[in-house]
CSV table of C-alpha atoms in Angstrom, one decimal:
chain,number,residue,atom,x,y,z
A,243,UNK,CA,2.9,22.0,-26.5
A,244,UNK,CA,3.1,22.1,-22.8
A,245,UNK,CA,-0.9,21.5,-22.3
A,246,UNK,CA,0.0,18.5,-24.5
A,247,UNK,CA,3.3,17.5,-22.5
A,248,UNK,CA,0.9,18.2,-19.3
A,249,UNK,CA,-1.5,15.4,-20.8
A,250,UNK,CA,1.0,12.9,-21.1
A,251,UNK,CA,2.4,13.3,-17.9
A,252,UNK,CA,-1.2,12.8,-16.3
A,253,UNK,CA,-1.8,10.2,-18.3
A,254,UNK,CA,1.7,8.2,-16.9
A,255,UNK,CA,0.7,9.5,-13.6
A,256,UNK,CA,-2.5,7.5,-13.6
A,257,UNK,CA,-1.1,4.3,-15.3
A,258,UNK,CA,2.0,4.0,-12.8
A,259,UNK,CA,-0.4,5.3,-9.8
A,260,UNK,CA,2.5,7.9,-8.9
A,261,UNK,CA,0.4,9.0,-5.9
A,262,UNK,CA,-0.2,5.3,-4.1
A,263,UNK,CA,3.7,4.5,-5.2
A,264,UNK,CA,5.0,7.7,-3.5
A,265,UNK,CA,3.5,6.3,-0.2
A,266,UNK,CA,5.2,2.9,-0.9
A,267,UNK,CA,8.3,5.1,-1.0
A,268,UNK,CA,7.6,6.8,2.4
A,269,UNK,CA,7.3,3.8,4.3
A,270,UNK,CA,10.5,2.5,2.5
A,271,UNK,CA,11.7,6.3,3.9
A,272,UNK,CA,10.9,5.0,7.5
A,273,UNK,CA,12.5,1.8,7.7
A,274,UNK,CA,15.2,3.2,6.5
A,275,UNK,CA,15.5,5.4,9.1
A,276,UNK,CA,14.6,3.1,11.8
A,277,UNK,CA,17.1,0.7,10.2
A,278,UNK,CA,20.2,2.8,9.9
A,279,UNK,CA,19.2,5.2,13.2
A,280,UNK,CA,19.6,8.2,11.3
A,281,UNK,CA,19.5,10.0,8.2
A,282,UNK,CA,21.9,10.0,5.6
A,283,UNK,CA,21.6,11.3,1.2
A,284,UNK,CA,21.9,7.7,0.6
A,285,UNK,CA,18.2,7.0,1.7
A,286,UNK,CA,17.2,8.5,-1.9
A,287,UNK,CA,18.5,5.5,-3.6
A,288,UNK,CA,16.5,2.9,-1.6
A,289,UNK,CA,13.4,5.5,-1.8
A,290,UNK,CA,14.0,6.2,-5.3
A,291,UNK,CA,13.9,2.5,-6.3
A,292,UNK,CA,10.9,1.2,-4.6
A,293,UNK,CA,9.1,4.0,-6.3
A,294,UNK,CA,10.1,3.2,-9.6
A,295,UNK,CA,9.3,-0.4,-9.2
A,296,UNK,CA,5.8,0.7,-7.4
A,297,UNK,CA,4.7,2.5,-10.2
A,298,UNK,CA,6.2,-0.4,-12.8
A,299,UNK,CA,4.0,-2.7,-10.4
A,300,UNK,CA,0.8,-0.3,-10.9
A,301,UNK,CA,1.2,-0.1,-15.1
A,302,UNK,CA,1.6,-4.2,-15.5
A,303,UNK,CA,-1.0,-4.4,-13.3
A,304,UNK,CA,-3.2,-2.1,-15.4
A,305,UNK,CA,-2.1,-3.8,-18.1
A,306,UNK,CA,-3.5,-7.4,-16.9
A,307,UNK,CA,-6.5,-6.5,-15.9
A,308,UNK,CA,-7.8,-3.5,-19.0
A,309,UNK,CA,-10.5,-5.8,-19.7
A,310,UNK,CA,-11.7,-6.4,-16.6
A,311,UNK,CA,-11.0,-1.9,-16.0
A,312,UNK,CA,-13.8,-1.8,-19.1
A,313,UNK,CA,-16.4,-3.3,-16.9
A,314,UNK,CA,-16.2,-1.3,-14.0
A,315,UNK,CA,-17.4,2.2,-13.9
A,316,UNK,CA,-14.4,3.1,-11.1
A,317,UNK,CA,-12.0,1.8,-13.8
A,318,UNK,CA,-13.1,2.5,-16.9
A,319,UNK,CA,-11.8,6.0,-17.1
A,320,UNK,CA,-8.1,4.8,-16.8
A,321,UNK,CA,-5.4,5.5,-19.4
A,322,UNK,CA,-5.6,2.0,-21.1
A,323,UNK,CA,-9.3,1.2,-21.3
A,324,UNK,CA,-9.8,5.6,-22.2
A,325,UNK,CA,-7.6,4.8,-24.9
A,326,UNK,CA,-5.0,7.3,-23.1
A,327,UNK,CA,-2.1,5.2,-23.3
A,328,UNK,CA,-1.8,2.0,-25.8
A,329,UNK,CA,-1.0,-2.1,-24.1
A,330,UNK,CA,2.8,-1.5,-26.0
A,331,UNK,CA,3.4,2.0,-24.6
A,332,UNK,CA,2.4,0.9,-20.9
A,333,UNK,CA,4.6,-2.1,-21.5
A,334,UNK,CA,7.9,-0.5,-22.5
A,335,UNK,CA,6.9,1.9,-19.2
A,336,UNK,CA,6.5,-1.1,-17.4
A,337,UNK,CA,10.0,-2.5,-18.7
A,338,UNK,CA,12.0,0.8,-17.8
A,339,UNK,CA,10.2,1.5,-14.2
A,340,UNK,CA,11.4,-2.0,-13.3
A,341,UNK,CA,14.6,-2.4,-14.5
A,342,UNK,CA,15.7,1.3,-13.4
A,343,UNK,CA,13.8,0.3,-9.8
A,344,UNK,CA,16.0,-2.7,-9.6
A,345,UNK,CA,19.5,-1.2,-10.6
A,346,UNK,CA,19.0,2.1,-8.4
A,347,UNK,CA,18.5,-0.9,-5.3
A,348,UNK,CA,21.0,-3.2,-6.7
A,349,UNK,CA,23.7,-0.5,-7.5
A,350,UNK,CA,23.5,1.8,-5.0
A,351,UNK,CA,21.8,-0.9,-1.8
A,352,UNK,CA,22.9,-4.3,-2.7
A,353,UNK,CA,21.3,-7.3,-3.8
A,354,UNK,CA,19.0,-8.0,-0.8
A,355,UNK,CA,17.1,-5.2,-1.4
A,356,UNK,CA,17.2,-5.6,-5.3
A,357,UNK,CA,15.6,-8.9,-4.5
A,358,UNK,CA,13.4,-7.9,-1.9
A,359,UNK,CA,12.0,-5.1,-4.7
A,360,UNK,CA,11.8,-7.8,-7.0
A,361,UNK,CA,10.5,-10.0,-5.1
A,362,UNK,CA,7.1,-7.2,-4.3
A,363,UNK,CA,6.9,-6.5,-7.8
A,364,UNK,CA,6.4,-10.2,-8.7
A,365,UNK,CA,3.9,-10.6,-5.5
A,366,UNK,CA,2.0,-8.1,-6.8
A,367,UNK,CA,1.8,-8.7,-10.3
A,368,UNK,CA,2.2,-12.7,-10.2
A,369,UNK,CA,0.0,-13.7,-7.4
A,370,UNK,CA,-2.4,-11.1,-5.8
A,371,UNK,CA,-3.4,-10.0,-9.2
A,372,UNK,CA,-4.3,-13.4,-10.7
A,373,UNK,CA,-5.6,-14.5,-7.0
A,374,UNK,CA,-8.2,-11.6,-7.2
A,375,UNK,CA,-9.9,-14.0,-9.8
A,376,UNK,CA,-10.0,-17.1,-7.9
A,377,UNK,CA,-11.2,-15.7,-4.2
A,378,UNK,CA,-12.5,-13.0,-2.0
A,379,UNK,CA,-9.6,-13.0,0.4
A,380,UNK,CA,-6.9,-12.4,-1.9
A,381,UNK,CA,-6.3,-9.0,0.4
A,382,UNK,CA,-4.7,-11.3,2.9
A,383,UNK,CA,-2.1,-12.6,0.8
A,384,UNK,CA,-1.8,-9.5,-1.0
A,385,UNK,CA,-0.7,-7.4,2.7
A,386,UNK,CA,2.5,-8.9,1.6
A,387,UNK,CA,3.4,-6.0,-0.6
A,388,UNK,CA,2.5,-3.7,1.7
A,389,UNK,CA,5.6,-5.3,4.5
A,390,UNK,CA,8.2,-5.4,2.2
A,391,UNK,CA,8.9,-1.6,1.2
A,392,UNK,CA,9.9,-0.8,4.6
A,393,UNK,CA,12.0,-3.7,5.5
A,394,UNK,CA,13.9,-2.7,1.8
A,395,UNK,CA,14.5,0.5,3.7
A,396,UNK,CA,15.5,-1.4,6.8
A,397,UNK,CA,17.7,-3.6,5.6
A,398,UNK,CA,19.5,-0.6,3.0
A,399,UNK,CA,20.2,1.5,6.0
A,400,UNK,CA,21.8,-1.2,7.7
A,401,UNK,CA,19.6,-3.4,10.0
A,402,UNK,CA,19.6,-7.2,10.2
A,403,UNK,CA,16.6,-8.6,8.7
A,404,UNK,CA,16.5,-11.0,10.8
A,405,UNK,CA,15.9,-8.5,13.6
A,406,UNK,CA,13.0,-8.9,15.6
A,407,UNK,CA,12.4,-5.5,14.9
A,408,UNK,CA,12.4,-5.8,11.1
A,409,UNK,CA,9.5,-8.7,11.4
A,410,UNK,CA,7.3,-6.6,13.5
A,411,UNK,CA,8.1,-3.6,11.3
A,412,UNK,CA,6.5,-6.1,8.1
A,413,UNK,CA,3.6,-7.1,10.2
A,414,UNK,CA,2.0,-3.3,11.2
A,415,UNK,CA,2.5,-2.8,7.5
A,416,UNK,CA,1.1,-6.1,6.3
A,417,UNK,CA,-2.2,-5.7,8.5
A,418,UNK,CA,-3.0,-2.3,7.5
A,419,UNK,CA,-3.3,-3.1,3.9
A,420,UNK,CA,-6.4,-5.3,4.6
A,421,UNK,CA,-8.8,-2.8,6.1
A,422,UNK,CA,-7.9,-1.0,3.4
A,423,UNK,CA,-9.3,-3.2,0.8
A,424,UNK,CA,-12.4,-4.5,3.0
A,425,UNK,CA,-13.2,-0.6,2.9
A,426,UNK,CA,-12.6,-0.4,-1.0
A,427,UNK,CA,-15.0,-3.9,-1.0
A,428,UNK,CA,-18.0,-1.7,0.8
A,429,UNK,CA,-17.8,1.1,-1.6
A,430,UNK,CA,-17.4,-1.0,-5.0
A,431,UNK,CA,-18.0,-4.4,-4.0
A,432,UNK,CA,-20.7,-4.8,-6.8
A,433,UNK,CA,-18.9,-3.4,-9.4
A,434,UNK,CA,-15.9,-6.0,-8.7
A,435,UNK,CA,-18.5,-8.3,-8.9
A,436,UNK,CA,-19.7,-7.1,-12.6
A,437,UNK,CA,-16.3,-7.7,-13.5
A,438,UNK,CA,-15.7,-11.0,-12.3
A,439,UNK,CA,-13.6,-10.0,-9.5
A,440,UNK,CA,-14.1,-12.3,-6.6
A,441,UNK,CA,-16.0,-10.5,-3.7
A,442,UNK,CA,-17.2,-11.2,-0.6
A,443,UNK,CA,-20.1,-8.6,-1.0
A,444,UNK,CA,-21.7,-11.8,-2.8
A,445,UNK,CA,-21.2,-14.1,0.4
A,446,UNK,CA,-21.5,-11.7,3.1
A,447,UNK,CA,-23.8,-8.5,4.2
A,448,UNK,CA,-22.6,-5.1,4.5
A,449,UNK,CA,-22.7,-5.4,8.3
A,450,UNK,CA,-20.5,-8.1,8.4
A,451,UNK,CA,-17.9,-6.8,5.8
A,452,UNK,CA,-17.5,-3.9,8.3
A,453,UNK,CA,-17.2,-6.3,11.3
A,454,UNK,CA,-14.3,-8.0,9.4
A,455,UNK,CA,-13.2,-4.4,8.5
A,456,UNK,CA,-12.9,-3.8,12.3
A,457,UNK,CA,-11.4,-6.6,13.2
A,458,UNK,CA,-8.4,-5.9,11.2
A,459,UNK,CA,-8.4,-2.4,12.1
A,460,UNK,CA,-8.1,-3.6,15.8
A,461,UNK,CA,-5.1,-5.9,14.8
A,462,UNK,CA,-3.8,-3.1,12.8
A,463,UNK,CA,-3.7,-0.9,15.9
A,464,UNK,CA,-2.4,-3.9,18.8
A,465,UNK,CA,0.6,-5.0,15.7
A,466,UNK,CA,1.2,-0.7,16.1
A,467,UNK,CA,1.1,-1.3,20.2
A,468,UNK,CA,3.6,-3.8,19.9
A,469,UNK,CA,6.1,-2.1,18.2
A,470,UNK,CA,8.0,-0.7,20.9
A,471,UNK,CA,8.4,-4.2,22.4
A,472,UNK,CA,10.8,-4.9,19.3
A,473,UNK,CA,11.7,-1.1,18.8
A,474,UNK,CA,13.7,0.7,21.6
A,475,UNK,CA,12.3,4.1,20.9
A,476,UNK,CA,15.0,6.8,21.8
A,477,UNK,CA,12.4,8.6,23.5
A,478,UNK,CA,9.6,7.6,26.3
A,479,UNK,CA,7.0,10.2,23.9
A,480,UNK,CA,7.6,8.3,20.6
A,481,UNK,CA,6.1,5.2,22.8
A,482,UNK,CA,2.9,6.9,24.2
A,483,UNK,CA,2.3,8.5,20.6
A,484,UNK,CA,1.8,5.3,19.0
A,485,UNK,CA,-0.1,3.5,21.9
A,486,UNK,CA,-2.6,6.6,21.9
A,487,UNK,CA,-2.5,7.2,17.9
A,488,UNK,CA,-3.7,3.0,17.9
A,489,UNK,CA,-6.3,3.7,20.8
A,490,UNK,CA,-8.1,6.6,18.5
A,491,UNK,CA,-7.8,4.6,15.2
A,492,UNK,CA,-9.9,1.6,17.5
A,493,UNK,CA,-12.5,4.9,18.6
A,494,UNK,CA,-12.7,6.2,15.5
A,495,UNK,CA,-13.9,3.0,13.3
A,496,UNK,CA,-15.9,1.5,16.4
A,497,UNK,CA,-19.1,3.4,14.4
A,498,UNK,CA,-18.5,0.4,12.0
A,499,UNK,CA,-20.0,-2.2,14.8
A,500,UNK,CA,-22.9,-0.2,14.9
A,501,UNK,CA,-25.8,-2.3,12.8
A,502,UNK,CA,-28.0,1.1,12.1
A,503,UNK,CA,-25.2,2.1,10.1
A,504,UNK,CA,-26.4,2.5,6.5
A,505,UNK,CA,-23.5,3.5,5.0
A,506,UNK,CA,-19.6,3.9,5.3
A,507,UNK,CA,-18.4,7.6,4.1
A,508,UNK,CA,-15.6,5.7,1.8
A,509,UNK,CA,-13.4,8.8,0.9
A,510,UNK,CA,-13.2,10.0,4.9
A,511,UNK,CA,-12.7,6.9,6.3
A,512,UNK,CA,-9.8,5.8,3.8
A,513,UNK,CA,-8.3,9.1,4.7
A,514,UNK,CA,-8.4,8.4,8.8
A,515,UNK,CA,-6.5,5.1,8.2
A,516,UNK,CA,-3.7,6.7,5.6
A,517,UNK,CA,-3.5,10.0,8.2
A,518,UNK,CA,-2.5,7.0,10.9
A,519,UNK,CA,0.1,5.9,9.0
A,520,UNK,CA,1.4,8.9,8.2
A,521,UNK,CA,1.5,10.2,11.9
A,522,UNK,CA,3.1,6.6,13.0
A,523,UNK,CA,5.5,7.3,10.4
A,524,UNK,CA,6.4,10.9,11.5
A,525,UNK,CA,6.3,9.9,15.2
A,526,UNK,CA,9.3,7.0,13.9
A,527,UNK,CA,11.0,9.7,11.8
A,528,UNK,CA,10.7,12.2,14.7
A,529,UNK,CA,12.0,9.8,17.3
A,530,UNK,CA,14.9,8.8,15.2
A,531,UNK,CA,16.0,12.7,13.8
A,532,UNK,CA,15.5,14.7,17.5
């Protein structure tokens, strides 16, 4: 019974991408924080709702593209194509993440971030999926729903989002999702191409995917340098912390410029740019709690 219940739960876990849509939450967490100056029980509502409509995101997602999840040995293992988890069960999921998402942020936040949740779920779903199809930079437009989580949390803790601070907030969020794909590109471009995903690794070498990789990784860290031009930090520290977190992300993916590099360790290198969120994250919580 509870190996069986265990099953399930995995299962769900995997179709609603629980540990990419916990993420989503924290950096709702943060701009929360940054938004209201503080910390209060409310922020669970916000956090609580972003998560629910991430992981409804992740399912419909899963559920347009099971063919295409067939094809690909990265993919094929998931609930839907393994037979896990049946198109009408991951649909009624779908139906109750979202509409519990957007009531928690309506109910308990307000409308603008009901719409702003809304309004990521349908980016994701409505246009970056079907977009994958049609061209190989359908990461730009997709860094999108990677800026609007924390401005949800922004603008539910109380800040103006129209506030300078807000936009740049969007923008370190909406840059950082790119690398992240043109990383995903070098380790399983072919196998997006089996699948009829559109793919640069079909116009473009490995060594210039990972100059494109860098590039964005640079503006990644100068959109992070610029934050406390928009951001009064309460404390000089918080500052420095960000300028020289940016500066080692730049070190640490220079290797990619190197043309005698054969290959990118995938798993390490994804981990260096989500461990630099996380510590510009914790430097904004830090700054904001002490």
């Amino acid at each position: 019974m509870i190996e069986k219940a265990y099953s399930r739960y995995a299962a769900l876990s995997r179709l609603c991408k629980f540990r990419i849509s916990l993420p989503v939450a924290l950096t709702t967490f943060t701009g929360y924080l940054i938004g209201m100056g503080g910390i209060a029980p409310e922020i669970i509502f916000p956090v609580s709702g972003v998560f629910l409509l991430a992981s409804a995101a992740s399912a419909l997602n899963q559920i347009q593209e099971y063919k295409t999840d067939l094809l690909m040995p990265r993919t094929r293992n998931r609930p839907i194509p393994a037979g896990e988890i049946s198109r009408k069960a991951a649909m009624a999921w779908t139906i109750f993440f979202a509409v519990a998402g957007t009531a928690v942020l309506w109910y308990f936040s307000g409308w603008l971030p009901a719409f702003l949740g809304l309004l990521t779920f349908v980016w994701y779903n409505g246009i970056y999926t079907p977009l994958k199809r049609i061209t190989a930079f359908a990461a730009v437009p997709g860094g999108v729903v990677g800026a609007l989580p924390p401005v949800i949390g922004w603008v539910a803790g109380g800040g103006d989002i129209a506030h300078p601070a807000a936009f740049a907030l969007a923008m370190f969020f909406f840059i950082g999702q790119v690398p992240h794909f043109w990383l995903l590109l070098l380790r399983f471009g072919e196998q997006y191409e089996m699948a009829g995903i559109k793919s640069l690794t079909s116009r473009l070498s490995h060594v210039q995917i990972r100059r494109l990789t860098f590039i964005w990784i640079v503006a990644t860290a100068v959109s992070a340098m610029l934050l406390p031009g928009f951001y009064a930090f309460h404390h000089e520290i918080s500052a420095w912390a960000v300028w020289i977190l940016s500066g080692l992300l730049v070190a640490v993916f220079v290797k990619l410029l190197k043309p005698s590099l054969e290959s990118v360790r995938f798993k390490s290198s994804f981990l260096l740019i989500n461990l630099y969120y996380l510590l510009i994250m914790l430097t904004f919580g830090l700054d904001v709690l002490i």
